[in-house]
Coordinates of C-alpha atoms in Angstrom, one line a residue:
Chain A
M1 CA 0.0 0.0 -0.1
R2 CA 1.1 3.4 -0.9
L3 CA 1.8 5.9 1.9
A4 CA 1.4 9.1 0.1
F5 CA 0.4 10.4 -3.4
P6 CA 2.8 12.5 -5.4
E7 CA 2.6 16.1 -4.4
D8 CA 1.3 17.3 -7.7
S9 CA -1.5 14.7 -7.8
V10 CA -5.1 15.6 -6.8
G11 CA -4.9 12.5 -4.6
L12 CA -7.7 10.4 -3.7
V13 CA -10.9 11.1 -5.8
R14 CA -14.3 9.6 -5.8
P15 CA -16.8 9.5 -8.7
Q16 CA -20.1 11.2 -8.2
M17 CA -23.4 10.7 -10.0
L18 CA -26.2 13.0 -11.1
H19 CA -29.6 11.8 -12.1
F20 CA -31.5 13.8 -14.7
S21 CA -35.2 13.3 -15.3
E22 CA -35.8 16.0 -18.0
P23 CA -35.9 14.1 -21.3
L24 CA -33.0 14.6 -23.5
T25 CA -33.8 14.7 -27.3
L26 CA -31.0 13.4 -29.3
A27 CA -29.8 14.1 -32.8
C28 CA -31.1 10.7 -34.0
G29 CA -34.6 11.7 -33.2
R30 CA -35.1 9.5 -30.2
S31 CA -34.9 10.8 -26.6
L32 CA -33.7 9.5 -23.3
S33 CA -36.4 9.9 -20.8
D34 CA -34.0 10.0 -17.9
Y35 CA -30.3 9.3 -17.5
E36 CA -27.4 9.5 -15.2
L37 CA -24.0 11.0 -15.6
V38 CA -21.0 10.0 -13.7
Y39 CA -18.4 12.6 -13.1
E40 CA -15.5 13.6 -11.0
T41 CA -14.3 17.0 -9.9
Y42 CA -10.8 18.3 -8.6
G43 CA -10.1 21.6 -7.1
E44 CA -12.7 24.1 -5.6
L45 CA -15.3 26.1 -7.4
N46 CA -14.6 29.8 -6.6
A47 CA -17.2 32.1 -5.2
A48 CA -17.6 33.9 -8.6
R49 CA -18.0 30.4 -10.2
S50 CA -15.7 31.6 -12.9
N51 CA -12.8 29.0 -12.6
A52 CA -14.6 25.8 -13.9
V53 CA -12.8 23.7 -16.6
L54 CA -14.6 20.9 -18.4
I55 CA -12.5 17.9 -19.6
C56 CA -14.0 15.9 -22.5
H57 CA -12.9 12.4 -22.9
A58 CA -11.9 10.5 -26.1
L59 CA -13.0 7.3 -27.6
S60 CA -12.3 4.9 -24.8
G61 CA -12.2 7.5 -21.9
H62 CA -14.2 8.2 -18.9
H63 CA -14.6 10.5 -15.9
H64 CA -11.6 9.4 -14.1
A65 CA -9.1 11.9 -15.6
A66 CA -6.8 12.4 -12.6
G67 CA -5.9 11.1 -9.1
Y68 CA -6.5 7.8 -7.6
H69 CA -9.5 5.9 -6.6
S70 CA -7.8 4.0 -3.7
P71 CA -4.5 4.0 -2.0
E72 CA -3.7 0.8 -3.8
D73 CA -4.3 2.2 -7.3
R74 CA -1.4 1.5 -9.5
K75 CA -2.4 4.0 -12.2
P76 CA -3.9 7.5 -11.8
G77 CA -6.6 9.0 -14.2
W78 CA -6.0 9.0 -17.8
W79 CA -4.9 12.7 -18.1
D80 CA -3.1 12.9 -14.8
S81 CA 0.0 14.3 -16.5
S82 CA -1.9 17.5 -17.2
I83 CA -4.3 17.9 -14.2
G84 CA -3.3 18.6 -10.6
P85 CA -1.6 21.1 -8.3
G86 CA 1.2 22.9 -10.3
K87 CA 0.3 20.9 -13.5
P88 CA -0.9 22.6 -16.8
I89 CA -4.5 22.5 -15.5
D90 CA -3.6 23.7 -12.0
T91 CA -6.2 22.5 -9.6
R92 CA -5.1 25.2 -7.2
R93 CA -6.7 27.7 -9.6
F94 CA -9.3 25.7 -11.5
F95 CA -12.3 23.6 -10.6
V96 CA -12.0 20.7 -13.0
V97 CA -15.1 18.5 -14.0
S98 CA -14.6 15.4 -15.9
L99 CA -17.5 13.1 -16.8
N100 CA -18.2 9.8 -18.6
N101 CA -20.3 10.6 -21.7
L102 CA -23.8 9.2 -22.4
G103 CA -23.5 5.8 -24.0
G104 CA -20.4 5.1 -22.0
C105 CA -19.6 2.0 -20.0
N106 CA -18.1 3.5 -16.8
G107 CA -21.2 4.5 -15.0
S108 CA -23.1 7.0 -17.0
T109 CA -26.3 5.8 -18.7
G110 CA -25.3 3.5 -21.7
P111 CA -25.9 0.3 -23.5
G112 CA -25.2 -1.6 -20.3
S113 CA -27.8 0.3 -18.3
L114 CA -31.5 -0.9 -17.7
N115 CA -33.8 0.5 -20.4
P116 CA -36.8 1.8 -18.2
A117 CA -39.2 0.9 -21.0
T118 CA -38.3 -2.9 -20.9
A119 CA -36.6 -3.3 -17.5
R120 CA -33.8 -5.0 -19.5
P121 CA -30.4 -3.8 -20.4
Y122 CA -30.4 -1.4 -23.5
G123 CA -27.8 -3.3 -25.4
A124 CA -28.2 -2.6 -29.1
D125 CA -31.4 -0.5 -28.4
F126 CA -29.4 2.4 -26.9
P127 CA -29.9 5.3 -29.2
V128 CA -26.9 6.5 -31.3
V129 CA -25.4 9.5 -29.6
T130 CA -23.6 12.4 -31.2
V131 CA -21.0 14.9 -30.2
E132 CA -23.7 17.4 -30.2
D133 CA -25.9 15.2 -27.8
W134 CA -23.0 15.0 -25.5
V135 CA -22.5 18.8 -25.3
H136 CA -26.2 19.2 -24.6
S137 CA -26.0 16.8 -21.8
Q138 CA -22.7 18.3 -20.5
A139 CA -24.5 21.5 -20.4
R140 CA -27.2 20.1 -18.2
L141 CA -24.4 18.8 -15.9
A142 CA -22.9 22.4 -15.8
D143 CA -26.3 23.8 -14.9
A144 CA -26.7 21.2 -12.2
L145 CA -23.3 22.1 -10.8
G146 CA -24.2 25.9 -11.0
I147 CA -21.7 26.6 -13.6
Q148 CA -23.0 29.2 -16.1
Q149 CA -19.8 29.6 -18.0
W150 CA -16.7 27.4 -18.4
A151 CA -13.4 29.2 -18.1
A152 CA -12.1 26.4 -20.5
V153 CA -13.4 23.5 -22.2
V154 CA -10.5 21.1 -22.9
G155 CA -10.3 17.8 -24.8
G156 CA -8.0 15.7 -27.0
S157 CA -9.0 13.6 -30.0
L158 CA -12.8 13.0 -29.7
G159 CA -12.7 15.2 -26.6
G160 CA -11.3 18.0 -28.7
M161 CA -14.3 17.7 -30.9
Q162 CA -16.5 18.2 -28.0
A163 CA -14.7 21.1 -27.0
L164 CA -15.1 22.7 -30.5
Q165 CA -18.8 21.7 -30.5
W166 CA -19.2 23.5 -27.2
T167 CA -18.1 26.9 -28.8
I168 CA -20.7 26.4 -31.5
S169 CA -23.6 25.1 -29.6
Y170 CA -23.1 27.3 -26.4
P171 CA -20.8 30.2 -27.5
E172 CA -21.6 32.3 -24.6
R173 CA -20.8 29.5 -22.1
V174 CA -17.2 28.9 -23.0
R175 CA -14.3 31.5 -22.6
H176 CA -11.5 29.2 -23.8
C177 CA -11.4 26.2 -25.9
L178 CA -8.4 23.9 -26.0
A179 CA -8.7 21.2 -28.7
I180 CA -5.7 18.9 -28.8
A181 CA -4.9 16.3 -31.5
T182 CA -8.2 16.6 -33.2
A183 CA -9.8 17.1 -36.4
P184 CA -12.9 19.2 -37.7
K185 CA -14.3 16.0 -39.2
L186 CA -13.0 12.4 -40.0
S187 CA -11.4 11.7 -43.3
A188 CA -12.6 8.6 -45.3
Q189 CA -9.4 6.7 -44.0
N190 CA -10.5 7.5 -40.4
I191 CA -14.0 6.3 -41.0
A192 CA -12.6 3.2 -42.7
F193 CA -10.5 2.2 -39.6
N194 CA -13.7 2.7 -37.5
E195 CA -15.7 0.5 -39.8
V196 CA -13.1 -2.3 -39.6
A197 CA -13.3 -2.0 -35.9
R198 CA -17.1 -2.1 -35.8
Q199 CA -17.3 -5.1 -38.2
A200 CA -14.9 -6.9 -36.0
I201 CA -17.4 -6.5 -33.3
L202 CA -20.5 -7.0 -35.3
S203 CA -19.2 -10.3 -36.7
D204 CA -18.4 -11.8 -33.4
P205 CA -20.7 -14.8 -32.9
D206 CA -21.0 -13.8 -29.2
F207 CA -22.4 -10.3 -30.3
H208 CA -25.9 -11.6 -30.5
G209 CA -27.1 -8.5 -32.2
G210 CA -25.9 -6.3 -29.4
H211 CA -28.0 -8.2 -26.8
F212 CA -25.0 -10.3 -25.7
Q213 CA -25.7 -9.4 -21.9
E214 CA -28.9 -11.4 -22.0
H215 CA -26.9 -14.4 -23.4
G216 CA -24.3 -14.1 -20.5
V217 CA -21.4 -13.5 -23.0
I218 CA -19.4 -10.8 -24.3
P219 CA -18.0 -10.4 -27.8
K220 CA -14.5 -10.6 -26.6
R221 CA -12.9 -11.4 -29.8
G222 CA -14.5 -8.8 -31.8
L223 CA -13.7 -6.1 -29.3
M224 CA -10.1 -7.3 -29.1
L225 CA -9.6 -7.1 -32.8
A226 CA -11.4 -3.5 -32.7
R227 CA -8.9 -2.3 -30.2
M228 CA -6.0 -3.8 -32.1
V229 CA -6.9 -1.9 -35.2
G230 CA -7.4 1.2 -33.1
H231 CA -4.3 0.9 -31.3
I232 CA -2.2 0.8 -34.6
T233 CA -3.6 4.0 -35.4
Y234 CA -2.7 5.6 -32.0
L235 CA 1.0 4.9 -32.5
S236 CA 3.4 6.1 -35.2
D237 CA 5.5 3.8 -37.3
D238 CA 8.6 5.2 -35.6
A239 CA 7.2 4.7 -32.2
M240 CA 6.2 1.1 -32.9
G241 CA 9.7 0.5 -34.6
E242 CA 11.4 2.0 -31.6
K243 CA 9.3 -0.2 -29.1
F244 CA 9.3 -3.5 -31.0
G245 CA 11.1 -3.6 -34.2
R246 CA 10.9 -7.0 -35.6
E247 CA 11.9 -8.5 -32.4
L248 CA 10.8 -12.1 -31.9
K249 CA 9.3 -13.6 -28.7
T250 CA 11.3 -16.8 -29.1
D251 CA 14.5 -17.6 -30.9
Q252 CA 13.1 -19.3 -34.0
L253 CA 10.2 -18.9 -36.4
N254 CA 7.4 -21.4 -36.1
Y255 CA 6.0 -21.4 -39.6
D256 CA 2.4 -21.4 -38.2
F257 CA -0.3 -18.9 -37.8
H258 CA -1.3 -19.4 -34.2
S259 CA 1.7 -18.7 -32.1
V260 CA 2.7 -15.3 -31.1
E261 CA 6.0 -14.7 -32.8
F262 CA 6.8 -10.9 -33.1
Q263 CA 6.9 -8.8 -30.0
V264 CA 4.5 -6.4 -31.6
E265 CA 1.9 -9.1 -32.0
S266 CA 2.2 -9.9 -28.3
Y267 CA 1.7 -6.3 -27.5
L268 CA -1.4 -5.8 -29.6
R269 CA -2.9 -8.9 -28.3
Y270 CA -2.2 -7.9 -24.8
Q271 CA -3.8 -4.5 -25.4
G272 CA -6.7 -6.1 -27.1
E273 CA -7.2 -8.7 -24.5
E274 CA -7.0 -6.3 -21.5
F275 CA -9.5 -3.8 -23.4
S276 CA -12.0 -6.5 -24.2
G277 CA -12.2 -7.2 -20.4
R278 CA -13.1 -3.7 -19.4
F279 CA -14.9 -2.0 -22.2
D280 CA -18.4 -2.5 -23.7
A281 CA -18.9 -3.6 -27.2
N282 CA -22.0 -1.5 -27.8
T283 CA -20.2 1.6 -26.4
Y284 CA -17.4 1.0 -28.7
L285 CA -19.8 1.1 -31.7
L286 CA -21.5 4.2 -30.4
M287 CA -18.3 6.2 -29.8
T288 CA -16.9 5.4 -33.3
K289 CA -20.1 6.4 -34.8
A290 CA -20.1 9.7 -32.9
L291 CA -16.6 10.3 -34.4
D292 CA -17.9 9.4 -38.0
Y293 CA -20.8 11.8 -37.7
F294 CA -19.0 14.8 -36.3
D295 CA -18.9 17.4 -39.0
P296 CA -20.2 20.8 -37.6
A297 CA -19.5 22.6 -40.9
A298 CA -21.9 20.4 -42.8
A299 CA -24.8 22.4 -41.6
H300 CA -23.0 25.5 -43.0
G301 CA -22.3 24.6 -46.6
D302 CA -19.0 22.8 -45.4
D303 CA -17.7 26.3 -44.5
L304 CA -15.9 25.7 -41.2
A305 CA -15.0 29.5 -40.9
K306 CA -18.7 30.3 -41.1
T307 CA -19.4 27.4 -38.8
L308 CA -17.1 28.8 -36.0
A309 CA -18.2 32.5 -36.7
V310 CA -20.6 32.1 -33.8
A311 CA -17.9 31.2 -31.2
R312 CA -16.9 33.8 -28.6
A313 CA -14.1 31.7 -27.2
D314 CA -10.5 32.1 -27.6
F315 CA -8.8 28.9 -28.9
C316 CA -5.6 27.0 -28.3
L317 CA -5.0 24.2 -30.8
M318 CA -2.1 21.6 -30.5
S319 CA -1.1 18.8 -32.7
F320 CA 1.7 16.2 -32.8
T321 CA 4.1 15.8 -35.8
T322 CA 3.8 12.1 -35.9
D323 CA 0.1 11.8 -35.3
W324 CA -1.4 10.3 -38.5
R325 CA -4.8 9.5 -37.0
F326 CA -5.5 13.3 -36.7
S327 CA -2.4 14.8 -38.4
P328 CA -1.2 18.4 -37.8
A329 CA -2.9 19.3 -41.1
R330 CA -6.2 18.6 -39.5
S331 CA -5.5 20.9 -36.6
R332 CA -4.3 23.5 -39.2
E333 CA -7.8 23.2 -40.9
I334 CA -9.3 24.4 -37.6
A335 CA -6.7 27.1 -37.0
D336 CA -7.1 28.5 -40.6
A337 CA -10.9 28.6 -40.2
L338 CA -10.6 30.4 -36.8
I339 CA -8.3 33.0 -38.3
A340 CA -10.5 33.4 -41.3
A341 CA -13.4 34.0 -38.7
G342 CA -11.3 36.5 -37.0
K343 CA -11.1 34.5 -33.7
N344 CA -8.3 34.6 -31.2
V345 CA -6.4 31.3 -31.7
S346 CA -2.9 30.0 -31.1
Y347 CA -1.8 26.8 -32.7
L348 CA 1.2 24.7 -31.6
E349 CA 2.7 21.7 -33.7
I350 CA 4.6 19.7 -31.1
D351 CA 7.4 17.7 -32.4
A352 CA 6.8 14.3 -30.7
P353 CA 7.6 10.7 -31.9
Q354 CA 4.6 9.1 -30.2
G355 CA 1.9 9.5 -32.6
H356 CA -1.8 10.3 -31.7
D357 CA -1.2 8.9 -28.2
A358 CA 1.2 11.9 -27.6
F359 CA -1.6 14.0 -26.2
L360 CA -1.7 11.8 -23.1
M361 CA 2.0 11.9 -22.5
P362 CA 4.2 14.2 -20.5
I363 CA 6.1 15.8 -23.3
P364 CA 7.8 18.9 -22.0
R365 CA 7.1 21.2 -24.7
Y366 CA 3.5 20.2 -24.8
L367 CA 3.0 20.5 -21.2
Q368 CA 4.7 23.9 -21.2
G369 CA 2.5 25.3 -23.9
F370 CA -0.5 23.8 -22.2
R371 CA 0.4 25.5 -19.0
S372 CA 1.3 28.8 -20.6
Y373 CA -2.1 29.0 -22.2
M374 CA -4.0 27.9 -19.1
N375 CA -2.1 30.5 -17.0
R376 CA -3.4 33.3 -19.1
I377 CA -7.0 32.3 -18.4
A378 CA -8.3 34.9 -16.0
V379 CA -10.6 33.4 -13.3
Chain B
M1 CA 12.3 48.2 -25.5
R2 CA 13.2 47.8 -29.1
A3 CA 13.3 51.2 -30.9
D4 CA 12.4 49.6 -34.3
L5 CA 9.1 48.5 -32.7
D6 CA 8.3 52.0 -31.8
I7 CA 8.9 53.2 -35.5
I8 CA 6.8 50.3 -36.9
Q9 CA 4.0 51.0 -34.3
E10 CA 3.8 54.5 -35.6
W11 CA 3.1 53.2 -39.1
I12 CA 0.3 50.9 -38.2
P13 CA -3.2 52.4 -37.9
A14 CA -5.2 51.9 -34.7
G15 CA -7.7 49.0 -34.8
S16 CA -5.8 47.2 -37.7
R17 CA -5.7 43.6 -38.3
V18 CA -2.0 42.7 -38.3
L19 CA 0.0 39.5 -39.4
D20 CA 3.5 39.3 -37.8
L21 CA 5.6 36.9 -39.7
G22 CA 8.6 35.5 -37.5
C23 CA 7.0 37.4 -34.6
G24 CA 9.6 36.3 -32.1
D25 CA 8.5 36.7 -28.4
G26 CA 5.3 38.6 -29.5
E27 CA 6.4 41.9 -28.2
L28 CA 5.2 43.9 -31.1
L29 CA 1.8 42.2 -31.2
A30 CA 1.4 42.7 -27.4
R31 CA 2.4 46.3 -27.6
L32 CA 0.0 46.9 -30.7
R33 CA -2.8 45.2 -28.8
E34 CA -2.2 47.3 -25.8
H35 CA -1.7 50.7 -27.4
K36 CA -3.5 50.5 -30.7
E37 CA -6.2 48.0 -30.2
V38 CA -4.8 45.9 -32.9
S39 CA -5.8 42.3 -33.3
G40 CA -3.8 39.8 -35.2
Y41 CA -1.5 36.7 -35.2
G42 CA 2.1 36.0 -35.1
L43 CA 3.6 33.2 -37.1
E44 CA 6.8 31.6 -35.5
I45 CA 8.6 28.3 -35.4
D46 CA 10.9 28.6 -32.4
P47 CA 9.5 26.8 -29.4
Q48 CA 10.9 29.2 -26.8
N49 CA 9.6 32.2 -28.7
I50 CA 6.1 30.5 -29.2
A51 CA 6.0 29.9 -25.4
A52 CA 6.8 33.6 -24.7
C53 CA 3.9 34.6 -27.0
L54 CA 1.6 32.4 -25.1
D55 CA 2.9 33.8 -21.8
K56 CA 2.1 37.3 -23.3
G57 CA -1.4 36.4 -24.3
V58 CA -0.3 36.9 -28.0
N59 CA -2.1 34.7 -30.6
V60 CA 0.7 32.6 -32.1
I61 CA 0.4 30.2 -35.0
E62 CA 3.3 27.6 -35.4
Q63 CA 4.1 28.0 -39.1
D64 CA 7.1 27.8 -41.2
L65 CA 7.5 31.0 -43.5
D66 CA 9.3 28.9 -46.1
K67 CA 6.0 27.0 -46.7
G68 CA 4.3 30.2 -47.7
L69 CA 1.2 31.9 -46.6
G70 CA -1.1 29.7 -48.6
N71 CA -3.6 29.3 -45.7
F72 CA -4.3 33.1 -45.5
A73 CA -6.7 34.6 -47.8
A74 CA -5.9 37.7 -50.1
N75 CA -6.2 41.0 -48.4
S76 CA -7.2 39.5 -45.1
F77 CA -5.0 41.7 -43.1
D78 CA -4.4 45.5 -43.0
V79 CA -0.7 45.2 -42.2
V80 CA 1.6 42.3 -42.7
V81 CA 4.9 42.7 -40.7
M82 CA 8.2 40.9 -40.9
T83 CA 11.1 42.2 -38.8
Q84 CA 14.5 40.7 -39.3
A85 CA 13.4 37.6 -41.0
L86 CA 13.7 38.5 -44.8
Q87 CA 17.4 37.4 -44.8
A88 CA 16.6 34.1 -43.2
V89 CA 13.9 32.8 -45.5
H90 CA 14.6 30.6 -48.5
Y91 CA 12.9 32.8 -51.0
P92 CA 12.7 36.3 -49.9
D93 CA 11.0 37.4 -53.3
R94 CA 8.3 34.8 -52.7
I95 CA 7.6 35.8 -49.3
L96 CA 7.4 39.5 -50.4
E97 CA 4.8 38.6 -53.0
E98 CA 2.9 36.5 -50.5
M99 CA 2.9 39.4 -47.9
L100 CA 1.6 41.8 -50.6
R101 CA -1.1 39.4 -51.4
V102 CA -2.3 38.8 -47.9
G103 CA -1.9 42.4 -46.5
R104 CA -2.9 45.8 -47.9
T105 CA 0.4 47.2 -46.8
C106 CA 3.6 45.6 -45.5
I107 CA 6.4 46.6 -43.2
I108 CA 9.7 44.7 -43.6
T109 CA 12.9 45.3 -41.6
F110 CA 16.3 43.7 -42.5
P111 CA 20.0 44.2 -41.9
N112 CA 21.8 46.1 -44.6
F113 CA 24.8 44.1 -46.0
G114 CA 25.9 47.3 -47.9
H115 CA 26.8 49.0 -44.4
W116 CA 30.3 50.2 -44.4
R117 CA 31.4 47.8 -41.6
C118 CA 30.4 44.9 -43.8
R119 CA 32.1 46.3 -46.8
W120 CA 35.2 47.0 -44.8
Y121 CA 35.2 43.5 -43.2
L122 CA 34.9 41.8 -46.5
A123 CA 37.3 44.1 -48.2
S124 CA 40.0 44.3 -45.6
K125 CA 39.9 40.6 -44.2
G126 CA 38.5 38.8 -47.2
R127 CA 36.1 36.9 -45.0
M128 CA 32.4 37.1 -44.3
P129 CA 31.6 39.7 -41.7
V130 CA 31.1 38.5 -38.2
S131 CA 30.1 41.2 -35.7
E132 CA 28.2 41.7 -32.6
F133 CA 25.3 42.6 -34.8
L134 CA 25.5 39.7 -37.1
P135 CA 27.2 37.1 -34.8
Y136 CA 27.3 34.2 -37.0
T137 CA 29.8 32.5 -39.2
W138 CA 28.8 31.6 -42.8
Y139 CA 28.2 27.8 -42.1
N140 CA 25.9 28.2 -39.0
T141 CA 24.1 31.4 -39.8
P142 CA 20.2 31.4 -40.0
N143 CA 20.7 34.3 -42.5
I144 CA 20.9 33.0 -45.9
H145 CA 20.0 35.8 -48.2
F146 CA 21.7 39.1 -47.2
C147 CA 20.9 42.0 -49.4
T148 CA 21.7 45.7 -49.3
F149 CA 19.1 48.5 -49.4
K150 CA 19.8 49.0 -53.1
D151 CA 19.2 45.3 -53.8
F152 CA 15.9 45.3 -52.0
E153 CA 14.8 48.4 -53.7
A154 CA 15.8 47.0 -57.1
L155 CA 13.4 44.0 -56.2
C156 CA 10.7 46.3 -55.2
R157 CA 11.0 48.0 -58.7
E158 CA 11.2 44.8 -60.6
R159 CA 8.1 43.4 -58.9
Q160 CA 6.0 46.8 -59.0
V161 CA 6.2 47.1 -55.3
R162 CA 5.8 50.8 -54.1
V163 CA 7.9 51.9 -51.2
L164 CA 5.6 54.2 -49.0
Q165 CA 8.2 55.0 -46.4
R166 CA 11.8 54.0 -45.6
L167 CA 14.0 54.6 -42.7
A168 CA 17.6 53.7 -42.5
V169 CA 18.7 53.2 -38.9
D170 CA 21.7 52.0 -36.8
R171 CA 21.7 49.1 -34.7
E172 CA 20.2 51.0 -31.8
H173 CA 17.5 52.1 -34.3
R174 CA 18.5 55.7 -34.2
H175 CA 18.2 57.6 -37.5
G176 CA 20.7 60.4 -37.6
W177 CA 21.9 62.6 -40.3
A178 CA 24.5 60.2 -41.4
S179 CA 22.0 57.3 -42.4
R180 CA 19.9 59.9 -44.0
L181 CA 22.6 61.2 -46.1
W182 CA 24.1 57.7 -47.2
P183 CA 21.6 55.2 -46.2
N184 CA 23.1 52.3 -48.0
L185 CA 26.5 52.9 -46.6
L186 CA 25.7 54.0 -43.1
G187 CA 22.4 52.5 -42.3
E188 CA 22.5 49.2 -40.4
I189 CA 18.9 48.3 -40.5
G190 CA 16.3 49.1 -43.1
I191 CA 12.7 49.6 -42.2
Y192 CA 10.4 49.7 -45.2
H193 CA 6.7 50.2 -45.6
V194 CA 5.7 48.9 -48.9
S195 CA 2.4 48.2 -50.9
R196 CA 1.4 46.8 -54.1
R197 CA 1.5 49.6 -56.7

C-alpha cells in the first residue's frame, strides 16, 4: 500500500453521479427519458463560479481523468499528466469537471444500463449519440453544478471535437477552448478504420445483435480485434519500430499462424485482451459512430469558418508531428478557419515521436504550452 | 524596449488587423494590442518564442514561413509585418509577394549588408563579416539571403512594389543625419513600408 500520493497529484478522488429526469432529445430523433451521468471534480469552485474547466474524454475514456480511486491504485486517471496542483490545468486555480459521456460504459447511462421501458439492459437498443448530444448533456451537468460559463473546455481527439462543438452550440458559455490532436471531421481513412473495428465486433458470434448481456457472454474476440486496429492508429510507425522493431518472442520462427512470434503481435494481443475485459462492445460502436458523424461545418455549406463564426471563445490548438490519425494538417484546418473567422487562436505543432497517443504523455514542450495557455486564463 | 518597434508601431493604424511573420516573443503584437487595439496573429517556429507569445497572451501560430502563406486569404490583413526575417527565409522574393497578397500594406525590416562595416570587413579581411550585430559564421548562420538597401529596392522596382516609407537606422534604431545622407553605406537596418503599386 502506498503511503502518500505524489505532491502534484489531486490524490484520492471519488466519482459522483447525477440523475437527470428531464428528457433529452437526441440528434437521431429519439430521446432519453431520464439518464445518469458519472463525473469527478478536482479543485474548488470559486465564489464567482468563474474557474470551472470541463474535460471531455476521447473514444475509450471516462470520468476518471486525474488522481487515484484507492491508495492501492497502480495507475492514476487518464490525463493525470496534465491535471493537478502545479500541472498545466492547475487545480489550485481551477475547478475541474470530468465526466463519462452518455452511451459510455463507466457508470453513465449507456448500453449496459437498464432500459426503463423494458426493464432489460438497453444493449443494441441504446440510441446513437452524437458529439452535439454529449455537449447538450454536459450543459445540463454544468447547470446542475451551478456553472454558467466554463473558463475552459478542454479535450484531446474525440474530446477536442466536443470542446469545439461547445463553442458552436453554447458560444456564451465557453471562454477558452483547448482542442488537442483533433480534427474538424473524420477523413475517409479515419471512417474506414472505424468501420473495420465495428465489423470486428458485429461479426463476433457472441455479439448476438448487441444483446449479448442477455446471453451471458461478451463479444471478446471482436472487441479485441477492434482495439488492435485502433491501437495501431494511435502509435506512429517510428514509435512502434522503436518499441518492438521486428523482435521475436522466441528464438526461432514457427511457420504457423497461431503462435505469437513478433513482440508487436504480443503487445497488440495484450492491449486487445485487456481492453476487451473492461470495455463494452456497444459503447465502442456508439463512440466510433459519434466520431464518424462529427462534421459541424456540414450544416453551414462545409464552411468551417462560417460554422465557427458564432464562437466567442479564444482557442488553443495543439497537434503532434507524428500523429497520423489526426495529423497536424487537420488541426491547421481548424486554425485556418478560426483565423478566417477573426477569432483569437494559437496553434502549436509539437515535435513528438509518439503518434496520436502523444496527447496523453508528459512531453515537456506540450505541457509547457498547455501550462502557458492555461495560465493566461483569468478566473 | 526595441526602438524599431516604436517606429513600426507608428506606421500601423489603430484597430488594424495585423499578421506578424517571425513574430519572435510577440512583443510587437502585445504592444499593438495594448496601445492601438490591434488584433492579429504572429507566425513563429521557435518553441521558446512560441512559449513567450503564449505567456504574453499573444495569438501565435506555429508556421514555417518557407512553406508560404497559402492558408491566408488575399487582403485578409491590414498590415503584414516581418522584422529581421527576410534574410533568413529561403525565397525572400516569394515571401514578399505573399505578404503583398495577404496584406494591404507591409512592413519589412532587415540588416543592410551594404553597411560600411560589412564592406570594410569583407574588403580588408576577405572573409564574411562577423560582428556583434551579425554574430554568426557563414556555415551556421540562419541568415541565408543578405541584401543591401539597393538590392531590396531593385527587387521592389522589378516586382512593381511601391515603397511608401523608408527609414535607415543604426543598430540602436536611431536615424541620424548620417544614415539619412548615405543610407546604403551608413544604415545598419532598413525599415520599409511597402504596398502593391
